[in-house]
PDB file of C-alpha atoms in Angstrom:
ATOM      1  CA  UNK N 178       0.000   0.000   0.000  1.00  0.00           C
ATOM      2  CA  UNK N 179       1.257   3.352  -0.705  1.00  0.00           C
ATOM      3  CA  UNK N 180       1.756   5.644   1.885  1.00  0.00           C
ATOM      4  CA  UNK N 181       3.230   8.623   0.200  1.00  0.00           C
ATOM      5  CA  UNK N 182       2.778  10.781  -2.680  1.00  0.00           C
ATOM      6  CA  UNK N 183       4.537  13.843  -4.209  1.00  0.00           C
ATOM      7  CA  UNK N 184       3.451  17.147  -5.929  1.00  0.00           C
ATOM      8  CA  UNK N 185       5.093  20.063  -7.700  1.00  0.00           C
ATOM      9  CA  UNK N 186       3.999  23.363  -7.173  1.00  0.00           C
ATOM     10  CA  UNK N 187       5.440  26.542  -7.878  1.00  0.00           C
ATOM     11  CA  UNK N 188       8.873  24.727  -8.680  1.00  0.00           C
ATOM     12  CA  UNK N 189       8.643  23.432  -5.183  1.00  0.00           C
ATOM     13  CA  UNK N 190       8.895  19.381  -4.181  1.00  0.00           C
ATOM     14  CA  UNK N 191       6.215  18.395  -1.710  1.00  0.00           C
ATOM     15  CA  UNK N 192       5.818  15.416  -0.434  1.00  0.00           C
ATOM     16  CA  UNK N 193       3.024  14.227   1.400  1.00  0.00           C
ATOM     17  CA  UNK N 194       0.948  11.764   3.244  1.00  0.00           C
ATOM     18  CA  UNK N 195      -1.925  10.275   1.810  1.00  0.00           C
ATOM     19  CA  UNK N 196      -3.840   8.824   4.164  1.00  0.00           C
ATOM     20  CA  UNK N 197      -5.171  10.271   7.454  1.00  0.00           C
ATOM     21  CA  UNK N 198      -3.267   8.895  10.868  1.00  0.00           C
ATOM     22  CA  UNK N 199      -0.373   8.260   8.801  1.00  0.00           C
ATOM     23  CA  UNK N 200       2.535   6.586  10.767  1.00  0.00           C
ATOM     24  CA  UNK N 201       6.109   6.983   9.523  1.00  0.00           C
ATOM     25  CA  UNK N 202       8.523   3.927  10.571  1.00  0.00           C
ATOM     26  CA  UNK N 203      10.950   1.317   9.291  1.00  0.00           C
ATOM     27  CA  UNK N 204       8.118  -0.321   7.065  1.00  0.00           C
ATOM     28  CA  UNK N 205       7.158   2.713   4.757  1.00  0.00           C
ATOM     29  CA  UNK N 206      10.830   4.808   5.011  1.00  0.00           C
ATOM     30  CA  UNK N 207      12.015   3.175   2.177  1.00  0.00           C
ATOM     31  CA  UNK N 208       9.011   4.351  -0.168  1.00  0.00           C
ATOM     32  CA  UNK N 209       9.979   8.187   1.450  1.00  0.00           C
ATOM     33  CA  UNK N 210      13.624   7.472   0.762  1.00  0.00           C
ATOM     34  CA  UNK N 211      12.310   6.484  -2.976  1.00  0.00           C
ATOM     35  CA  UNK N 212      10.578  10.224  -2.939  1.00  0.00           C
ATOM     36  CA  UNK N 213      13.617  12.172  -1.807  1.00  0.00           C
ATOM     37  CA  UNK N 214      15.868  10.687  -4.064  1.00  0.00           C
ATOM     38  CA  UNK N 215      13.625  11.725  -6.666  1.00  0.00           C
ATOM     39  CA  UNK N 216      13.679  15.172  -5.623  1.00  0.00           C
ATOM     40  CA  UNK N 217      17.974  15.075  -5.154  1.00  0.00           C
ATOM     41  CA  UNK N 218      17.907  13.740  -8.838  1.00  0.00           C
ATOM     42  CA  UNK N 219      15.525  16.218 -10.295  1.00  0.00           C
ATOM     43  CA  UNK N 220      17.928  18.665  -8.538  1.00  0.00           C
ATOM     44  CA  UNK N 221      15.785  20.436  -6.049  1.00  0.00           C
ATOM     45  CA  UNK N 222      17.757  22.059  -3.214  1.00  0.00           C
ATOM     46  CA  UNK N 223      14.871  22.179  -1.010  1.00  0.00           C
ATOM     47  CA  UNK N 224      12.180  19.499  -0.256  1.00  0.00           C
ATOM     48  CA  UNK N 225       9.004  20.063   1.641  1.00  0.00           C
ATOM     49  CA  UNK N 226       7.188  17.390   3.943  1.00  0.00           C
ATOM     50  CA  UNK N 227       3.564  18.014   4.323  1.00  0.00           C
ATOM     51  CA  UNK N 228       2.793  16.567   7.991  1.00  0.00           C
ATOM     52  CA  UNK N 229      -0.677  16.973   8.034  1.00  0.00           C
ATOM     53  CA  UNK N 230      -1.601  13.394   7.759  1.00  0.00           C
ATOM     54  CA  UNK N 231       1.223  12.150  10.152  1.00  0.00           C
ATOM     55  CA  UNK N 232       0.082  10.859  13.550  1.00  0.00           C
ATOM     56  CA  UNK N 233       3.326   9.040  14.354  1.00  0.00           C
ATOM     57  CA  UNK N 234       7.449   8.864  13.441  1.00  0.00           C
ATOM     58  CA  UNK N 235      10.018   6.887  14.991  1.00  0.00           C
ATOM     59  CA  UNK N 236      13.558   6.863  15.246  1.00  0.00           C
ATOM     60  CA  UNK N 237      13.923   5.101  11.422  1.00  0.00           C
ATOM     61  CA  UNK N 238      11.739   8.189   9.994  1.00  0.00           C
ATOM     62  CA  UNK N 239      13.668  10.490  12.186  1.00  0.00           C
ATOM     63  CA  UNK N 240      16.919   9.720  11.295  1.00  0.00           C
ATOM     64  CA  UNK N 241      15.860   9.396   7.193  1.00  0.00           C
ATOM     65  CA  UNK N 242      14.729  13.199   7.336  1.00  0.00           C
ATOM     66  CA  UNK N 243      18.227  13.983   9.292  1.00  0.00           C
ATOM     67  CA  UNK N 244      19.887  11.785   6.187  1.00  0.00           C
ATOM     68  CA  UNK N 245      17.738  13.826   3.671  1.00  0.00           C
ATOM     69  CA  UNK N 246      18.816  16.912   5.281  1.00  0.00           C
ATOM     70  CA  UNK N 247      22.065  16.499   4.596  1.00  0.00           C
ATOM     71  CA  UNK N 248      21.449  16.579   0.769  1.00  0.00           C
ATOM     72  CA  UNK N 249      19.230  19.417   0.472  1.00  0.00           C
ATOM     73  CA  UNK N 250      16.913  21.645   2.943  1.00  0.00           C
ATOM     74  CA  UNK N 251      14.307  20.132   4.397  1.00  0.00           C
ATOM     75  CA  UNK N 252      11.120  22.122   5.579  1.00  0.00           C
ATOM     76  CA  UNK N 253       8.258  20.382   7.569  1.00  0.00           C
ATOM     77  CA  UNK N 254       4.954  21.625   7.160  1.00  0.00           C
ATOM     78  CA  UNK N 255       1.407  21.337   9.781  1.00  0.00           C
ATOM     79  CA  UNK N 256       3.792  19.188  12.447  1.00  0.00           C
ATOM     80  CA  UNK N 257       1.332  18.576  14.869  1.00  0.00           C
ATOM     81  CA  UNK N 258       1.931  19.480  18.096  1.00  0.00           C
ATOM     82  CA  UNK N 259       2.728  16.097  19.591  1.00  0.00           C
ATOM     83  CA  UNK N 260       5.339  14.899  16.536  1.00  0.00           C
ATOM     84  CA  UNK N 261       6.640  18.261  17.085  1.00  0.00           C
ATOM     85  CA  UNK N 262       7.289  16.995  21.338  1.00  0.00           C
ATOM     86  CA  UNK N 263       9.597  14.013  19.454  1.00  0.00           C
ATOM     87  CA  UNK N 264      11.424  16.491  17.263  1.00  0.00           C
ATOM     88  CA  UNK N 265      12.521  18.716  20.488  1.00  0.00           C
ATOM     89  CA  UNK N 266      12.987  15.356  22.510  1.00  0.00           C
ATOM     90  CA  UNK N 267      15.441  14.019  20.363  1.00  0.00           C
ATOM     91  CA  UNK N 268      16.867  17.454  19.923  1.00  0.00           C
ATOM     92  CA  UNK N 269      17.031  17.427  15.789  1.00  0.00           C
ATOM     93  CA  UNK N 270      14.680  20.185  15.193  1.00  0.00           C
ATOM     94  CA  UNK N 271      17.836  22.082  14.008  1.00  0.00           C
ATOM     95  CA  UNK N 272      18.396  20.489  10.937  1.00  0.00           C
ATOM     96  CA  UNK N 273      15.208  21.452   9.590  1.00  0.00           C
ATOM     97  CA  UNK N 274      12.780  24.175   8.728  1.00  0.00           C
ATOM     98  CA  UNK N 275       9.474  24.648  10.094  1.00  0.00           C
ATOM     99  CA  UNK N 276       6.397  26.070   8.764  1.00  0.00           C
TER     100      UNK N 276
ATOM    101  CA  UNK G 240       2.975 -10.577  23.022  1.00  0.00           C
ATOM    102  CA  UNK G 241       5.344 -12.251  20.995  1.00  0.00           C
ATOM    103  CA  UNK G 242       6.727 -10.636  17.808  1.00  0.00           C
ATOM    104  CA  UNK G 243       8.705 -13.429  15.854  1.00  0.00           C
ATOM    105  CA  UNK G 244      10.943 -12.378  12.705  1.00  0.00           C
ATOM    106  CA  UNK G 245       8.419  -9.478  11.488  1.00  0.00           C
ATOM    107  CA  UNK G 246       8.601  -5.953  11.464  1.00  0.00           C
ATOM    108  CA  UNK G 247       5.584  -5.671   9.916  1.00  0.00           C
ATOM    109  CA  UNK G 248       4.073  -6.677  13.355  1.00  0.00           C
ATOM    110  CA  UNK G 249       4.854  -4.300  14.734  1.00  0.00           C
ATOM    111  CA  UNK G 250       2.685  -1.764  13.289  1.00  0.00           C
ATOM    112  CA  UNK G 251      -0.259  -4.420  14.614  1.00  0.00           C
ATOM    113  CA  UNK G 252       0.951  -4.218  18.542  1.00  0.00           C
ATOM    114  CA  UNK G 253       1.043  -0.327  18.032  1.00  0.00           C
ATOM    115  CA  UNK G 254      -2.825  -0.364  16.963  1.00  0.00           C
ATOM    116  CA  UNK G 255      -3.475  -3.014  19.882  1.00  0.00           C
ATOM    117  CA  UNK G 256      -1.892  -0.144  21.696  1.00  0.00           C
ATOM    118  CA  UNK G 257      -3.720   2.281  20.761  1.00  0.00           C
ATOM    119  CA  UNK G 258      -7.198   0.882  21.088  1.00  0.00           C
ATOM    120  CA  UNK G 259      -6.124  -0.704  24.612  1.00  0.00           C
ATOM    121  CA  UNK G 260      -5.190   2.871  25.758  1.00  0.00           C
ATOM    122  CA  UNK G 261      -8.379   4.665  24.113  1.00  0.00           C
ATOM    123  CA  UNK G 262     -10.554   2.308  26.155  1.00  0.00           C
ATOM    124  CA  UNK G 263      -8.871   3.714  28.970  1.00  0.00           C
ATOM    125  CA  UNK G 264      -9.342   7.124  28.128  1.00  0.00           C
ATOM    126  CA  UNK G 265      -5.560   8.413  27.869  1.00  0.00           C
ATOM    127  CA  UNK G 266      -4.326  11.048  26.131  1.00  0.00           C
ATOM    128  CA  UNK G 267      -2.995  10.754  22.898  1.00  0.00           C
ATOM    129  CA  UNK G 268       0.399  11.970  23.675  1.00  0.00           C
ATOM    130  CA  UNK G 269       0.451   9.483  25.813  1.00  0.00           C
ATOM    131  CA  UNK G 270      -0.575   6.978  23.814  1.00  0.00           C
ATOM    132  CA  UNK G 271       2.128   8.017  21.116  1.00  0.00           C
ATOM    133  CA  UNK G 272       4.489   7.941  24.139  1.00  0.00           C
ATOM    134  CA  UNK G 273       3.657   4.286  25.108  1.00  0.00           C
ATOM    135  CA  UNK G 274       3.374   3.412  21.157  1.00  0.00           C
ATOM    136  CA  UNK G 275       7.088   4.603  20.148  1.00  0.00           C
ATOM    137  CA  UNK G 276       8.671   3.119  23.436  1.00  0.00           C
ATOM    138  CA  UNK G 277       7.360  -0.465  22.861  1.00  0.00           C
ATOM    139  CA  UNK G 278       8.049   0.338  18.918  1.00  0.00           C
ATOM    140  CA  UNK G 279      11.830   1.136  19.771  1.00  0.00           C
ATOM    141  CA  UNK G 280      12.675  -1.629  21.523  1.00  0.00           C
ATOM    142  CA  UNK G 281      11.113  -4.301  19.534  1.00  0.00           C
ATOM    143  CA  UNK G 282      12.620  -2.936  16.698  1.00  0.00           C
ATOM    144  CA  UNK G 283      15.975  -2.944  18.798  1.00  0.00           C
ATOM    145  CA  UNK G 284      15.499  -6.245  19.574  1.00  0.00           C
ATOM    146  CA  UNK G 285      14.938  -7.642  16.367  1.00  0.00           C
ATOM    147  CA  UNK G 286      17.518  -5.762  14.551  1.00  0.00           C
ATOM    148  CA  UNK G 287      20.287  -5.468  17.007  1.00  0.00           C
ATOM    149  CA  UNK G 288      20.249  -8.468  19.284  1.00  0.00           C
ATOM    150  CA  UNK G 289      19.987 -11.213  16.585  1.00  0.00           C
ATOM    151  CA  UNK G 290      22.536  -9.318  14.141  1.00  0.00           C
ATOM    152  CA  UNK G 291      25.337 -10.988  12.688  1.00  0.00           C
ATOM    153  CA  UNK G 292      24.474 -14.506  14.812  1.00  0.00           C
ATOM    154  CA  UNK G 293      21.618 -16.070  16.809  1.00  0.00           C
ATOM    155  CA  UNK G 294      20.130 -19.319  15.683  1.00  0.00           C
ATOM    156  CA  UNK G 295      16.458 -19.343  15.142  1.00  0.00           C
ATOM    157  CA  UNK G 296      14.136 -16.917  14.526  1.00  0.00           C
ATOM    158  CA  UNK G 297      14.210 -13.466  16.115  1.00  0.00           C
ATOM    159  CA  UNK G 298      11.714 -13.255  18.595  1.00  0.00           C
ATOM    160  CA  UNK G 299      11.045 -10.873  21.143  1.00  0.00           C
ATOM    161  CA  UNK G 300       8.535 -10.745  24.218  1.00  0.00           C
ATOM    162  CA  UNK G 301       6.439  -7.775  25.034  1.00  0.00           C
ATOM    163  CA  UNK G 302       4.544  -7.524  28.247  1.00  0.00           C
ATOM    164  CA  UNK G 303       2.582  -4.370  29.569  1.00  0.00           C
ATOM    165  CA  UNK G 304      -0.278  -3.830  31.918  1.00  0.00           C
ATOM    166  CA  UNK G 305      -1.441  -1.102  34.065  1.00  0.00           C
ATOM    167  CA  UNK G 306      -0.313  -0.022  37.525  1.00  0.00           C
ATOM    168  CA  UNK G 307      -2.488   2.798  38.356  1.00  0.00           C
ATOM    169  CA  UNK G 308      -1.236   5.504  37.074  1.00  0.00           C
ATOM    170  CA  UNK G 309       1.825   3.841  34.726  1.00  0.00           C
ATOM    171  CA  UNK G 310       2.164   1.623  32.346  1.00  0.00           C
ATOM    172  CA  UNK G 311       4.441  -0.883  32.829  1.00  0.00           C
ATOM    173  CA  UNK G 312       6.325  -2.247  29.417  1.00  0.00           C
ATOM    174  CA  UNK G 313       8.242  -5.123  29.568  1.00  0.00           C
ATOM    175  CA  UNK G 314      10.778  -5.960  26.104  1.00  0.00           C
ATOM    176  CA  UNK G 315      12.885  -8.821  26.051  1.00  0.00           C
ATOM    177  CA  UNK G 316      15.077 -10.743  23.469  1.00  0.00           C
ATOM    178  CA  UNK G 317      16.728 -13.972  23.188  1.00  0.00           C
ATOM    179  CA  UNK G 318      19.815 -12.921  21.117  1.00  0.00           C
ATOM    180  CA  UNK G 319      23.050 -11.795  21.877  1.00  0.00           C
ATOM    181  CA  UNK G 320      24.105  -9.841  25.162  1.00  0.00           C
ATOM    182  CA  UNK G 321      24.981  -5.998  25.511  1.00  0.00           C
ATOM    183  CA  UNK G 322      24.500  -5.191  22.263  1.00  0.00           C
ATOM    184  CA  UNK G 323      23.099  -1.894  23.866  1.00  0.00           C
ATOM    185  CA  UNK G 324      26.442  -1.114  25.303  1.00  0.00           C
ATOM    186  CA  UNK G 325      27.582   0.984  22.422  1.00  0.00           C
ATOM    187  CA  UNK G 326      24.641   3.106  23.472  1.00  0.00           C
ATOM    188  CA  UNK G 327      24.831   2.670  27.212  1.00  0.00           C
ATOM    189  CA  UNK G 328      27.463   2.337  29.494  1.00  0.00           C
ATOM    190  CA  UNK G 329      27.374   0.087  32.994  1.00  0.00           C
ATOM    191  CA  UNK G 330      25.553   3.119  35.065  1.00  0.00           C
ATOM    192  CA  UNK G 331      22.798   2.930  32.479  1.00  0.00           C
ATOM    193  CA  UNK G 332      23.658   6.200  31.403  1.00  0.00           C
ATOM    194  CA  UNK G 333      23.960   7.609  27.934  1.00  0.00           C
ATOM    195  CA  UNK G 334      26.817   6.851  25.958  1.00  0.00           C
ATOM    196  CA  UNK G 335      28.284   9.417  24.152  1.00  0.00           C
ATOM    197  CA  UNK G 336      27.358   7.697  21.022  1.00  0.00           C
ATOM    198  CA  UNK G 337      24.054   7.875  22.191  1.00  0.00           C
ATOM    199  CA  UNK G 338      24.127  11.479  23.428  1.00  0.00           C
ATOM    200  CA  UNK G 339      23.417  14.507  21.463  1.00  0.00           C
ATOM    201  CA  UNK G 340      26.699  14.828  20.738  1.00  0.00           C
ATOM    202  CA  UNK G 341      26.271  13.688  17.458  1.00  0.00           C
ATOM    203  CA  UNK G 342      22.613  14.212  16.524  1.00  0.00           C
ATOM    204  CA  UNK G 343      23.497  14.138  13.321  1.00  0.00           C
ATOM    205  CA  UNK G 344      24.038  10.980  12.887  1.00  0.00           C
ATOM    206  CA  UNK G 345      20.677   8.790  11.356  1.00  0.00           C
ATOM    207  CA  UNK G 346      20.802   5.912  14.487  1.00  0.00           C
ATOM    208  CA  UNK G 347      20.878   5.789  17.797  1.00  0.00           C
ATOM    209  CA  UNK G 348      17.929   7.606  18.921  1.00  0.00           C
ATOM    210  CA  UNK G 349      15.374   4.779  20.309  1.00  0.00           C
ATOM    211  CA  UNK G 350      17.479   4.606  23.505  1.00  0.00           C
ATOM    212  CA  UNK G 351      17.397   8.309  23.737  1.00  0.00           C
ATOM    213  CA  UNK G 352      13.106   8.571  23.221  1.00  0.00           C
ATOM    214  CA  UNK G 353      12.321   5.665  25.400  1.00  0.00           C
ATOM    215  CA  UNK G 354      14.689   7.005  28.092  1.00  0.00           C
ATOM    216  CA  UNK G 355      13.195  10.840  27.663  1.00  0.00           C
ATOM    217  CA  UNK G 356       9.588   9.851  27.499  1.00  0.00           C
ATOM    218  CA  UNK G 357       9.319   7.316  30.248  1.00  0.00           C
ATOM    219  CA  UNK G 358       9.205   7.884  34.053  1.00  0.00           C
ATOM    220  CA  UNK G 359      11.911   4.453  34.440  1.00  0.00           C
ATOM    221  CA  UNK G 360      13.821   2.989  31.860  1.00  0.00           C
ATOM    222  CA  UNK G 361      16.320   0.018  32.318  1.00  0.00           C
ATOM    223  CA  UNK G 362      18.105  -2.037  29.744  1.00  0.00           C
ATOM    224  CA  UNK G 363      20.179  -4.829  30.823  1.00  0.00           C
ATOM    225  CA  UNK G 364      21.045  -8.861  30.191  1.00  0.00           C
ATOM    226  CA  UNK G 365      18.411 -11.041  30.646  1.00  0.00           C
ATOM    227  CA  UNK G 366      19.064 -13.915  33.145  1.00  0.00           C
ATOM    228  CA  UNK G 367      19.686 -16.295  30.553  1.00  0.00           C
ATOM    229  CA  UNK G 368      20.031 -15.079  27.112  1.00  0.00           C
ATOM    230  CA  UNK G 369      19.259 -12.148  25.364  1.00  0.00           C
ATOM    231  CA  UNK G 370      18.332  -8.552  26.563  1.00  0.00           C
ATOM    232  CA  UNK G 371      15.482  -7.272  28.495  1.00  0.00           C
ATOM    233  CA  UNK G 372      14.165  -3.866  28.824  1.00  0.00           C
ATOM    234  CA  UNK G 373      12.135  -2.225  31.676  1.00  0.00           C
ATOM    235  CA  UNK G 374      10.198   0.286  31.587  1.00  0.00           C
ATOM    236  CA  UNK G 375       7.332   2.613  32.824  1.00  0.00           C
ATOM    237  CA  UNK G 376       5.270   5.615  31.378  1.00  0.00           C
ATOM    238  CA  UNK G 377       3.063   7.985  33.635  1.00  0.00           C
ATOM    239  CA  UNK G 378       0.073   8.780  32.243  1.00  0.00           C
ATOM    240  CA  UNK G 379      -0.249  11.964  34.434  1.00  0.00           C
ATOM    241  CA  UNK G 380       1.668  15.444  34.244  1.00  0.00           C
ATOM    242  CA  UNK G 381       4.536  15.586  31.787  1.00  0.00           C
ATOM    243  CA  UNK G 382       7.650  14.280  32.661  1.00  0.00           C
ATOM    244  CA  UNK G 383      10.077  16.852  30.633  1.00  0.00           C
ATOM    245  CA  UNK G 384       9.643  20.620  29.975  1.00  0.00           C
ATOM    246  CA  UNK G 385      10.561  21.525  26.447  1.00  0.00           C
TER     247      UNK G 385
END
């Protein structure tokens, strides 16, 4: 099942959740890994997650956005509040943008 | 619970989580809380404490039930020994690998979470094989201040 899905818009690379509740973890990181690579090959410098859908992330998605934010800039979009508690938990909310 | 050889199993004890701790009325910051501990440490148990040997299949245990206000989570493998070491030392401390030190490297974070967002965390060797953690999350008040 597909868990992702990308858009362009305005030249920008968003990538986004499709379903409601969505849960980021070792099972699905590999389909977001698929997404960013996409976006490092098309030659974006900037990549935008849309959170909206995201309920849950653990350390796997965590440390894939830290990878990804090594090859261009990463900016998180609608991080809910309590996703937002793991980003300043495991201290990484400095690698990333947040809108 | 047993989880045997499958990630994908996880994602099934997280919802059995989740609906458990709905019933009970709890938060759902607390319910992520309770979801990403058990998550972490199966996963660590899996991937780290069967890696590179082990015979078998790579099973781990989870128990949790309620003690007023906690919830008590219990993880254990049957793989190697002190694989956590390289994340925590003998005091059950942080390691520096495991430490902020070097957020900026992708692993070593579980240890780090579980520790943060429970009220006590223990990893050690099992009695006999393997690696067990301990430990509980409060379901009142908020243990950190960010």
């Amino acid at each position: 099942m597909k868990n992702f899905n990308y858009k362009i818009d305005n030249k920008k690379f968003y990538l986004y959740l499709i379903n409601p509740g969505s849960e980021i973890d070792y099972n699905n990181i590999e389909e977001m890994t698929g997404l960013i690579k996409k976006a490092v090959e098309e030659g974006y410098k900037e990549m935008y997650f849309d959170f909206k859908n995201l309920k849950f992330i653990d350390s796997s998605g965590l440390g894939r956005l830290i990878t990804a934010s090594k090859q261009l800039k990463v900016v998180l979009l609608n991080v809910s509040e309590d996703v937002m508690k793991i980003f300043k938990i495991t201290n990484i909310t400095a690698f990333f943008n947040f809108e | 619970m047993t989880i045997v050889d499958n990630l994908k199993d996880i994602k099934i004890l997280r919802k059995l989580i989740e609906l458990w701790l709905e019933e009970m009325g709890v938060d759902e910051f607390k319910i992520m809380s309770v979801k990403l501990c058990v998550d972490e440490a199966v996963y660590n148990g899996i991937m780290h404490a069967y890696k590179n040997g082990g015979r078998g299949k790579r099973t781990v245990d989870v128990t949790m039930f309620k003690d007023k206000n906690l919830i008590k989570i219990q993880v254990q493998d049957y793989g190697k020994k002190e694989w956590y070491k390289k994340y925590k030392n003998d005091d059950n401390k942080h390691s520096e690998l495991a430490e902020t030190t070097d957020t900026a490297k992708p692993h070593g974070r579980g240890i780090i979470i579980m520790e943060k967002l429970s009220k006590s965390f223990k990893i050690a060797n099992a009695d006999r094989s393997g690696t067990k953690v301990s430990m509980a999350i409060d379901l009142t008040g908020n243990k950190f201040i960010l």
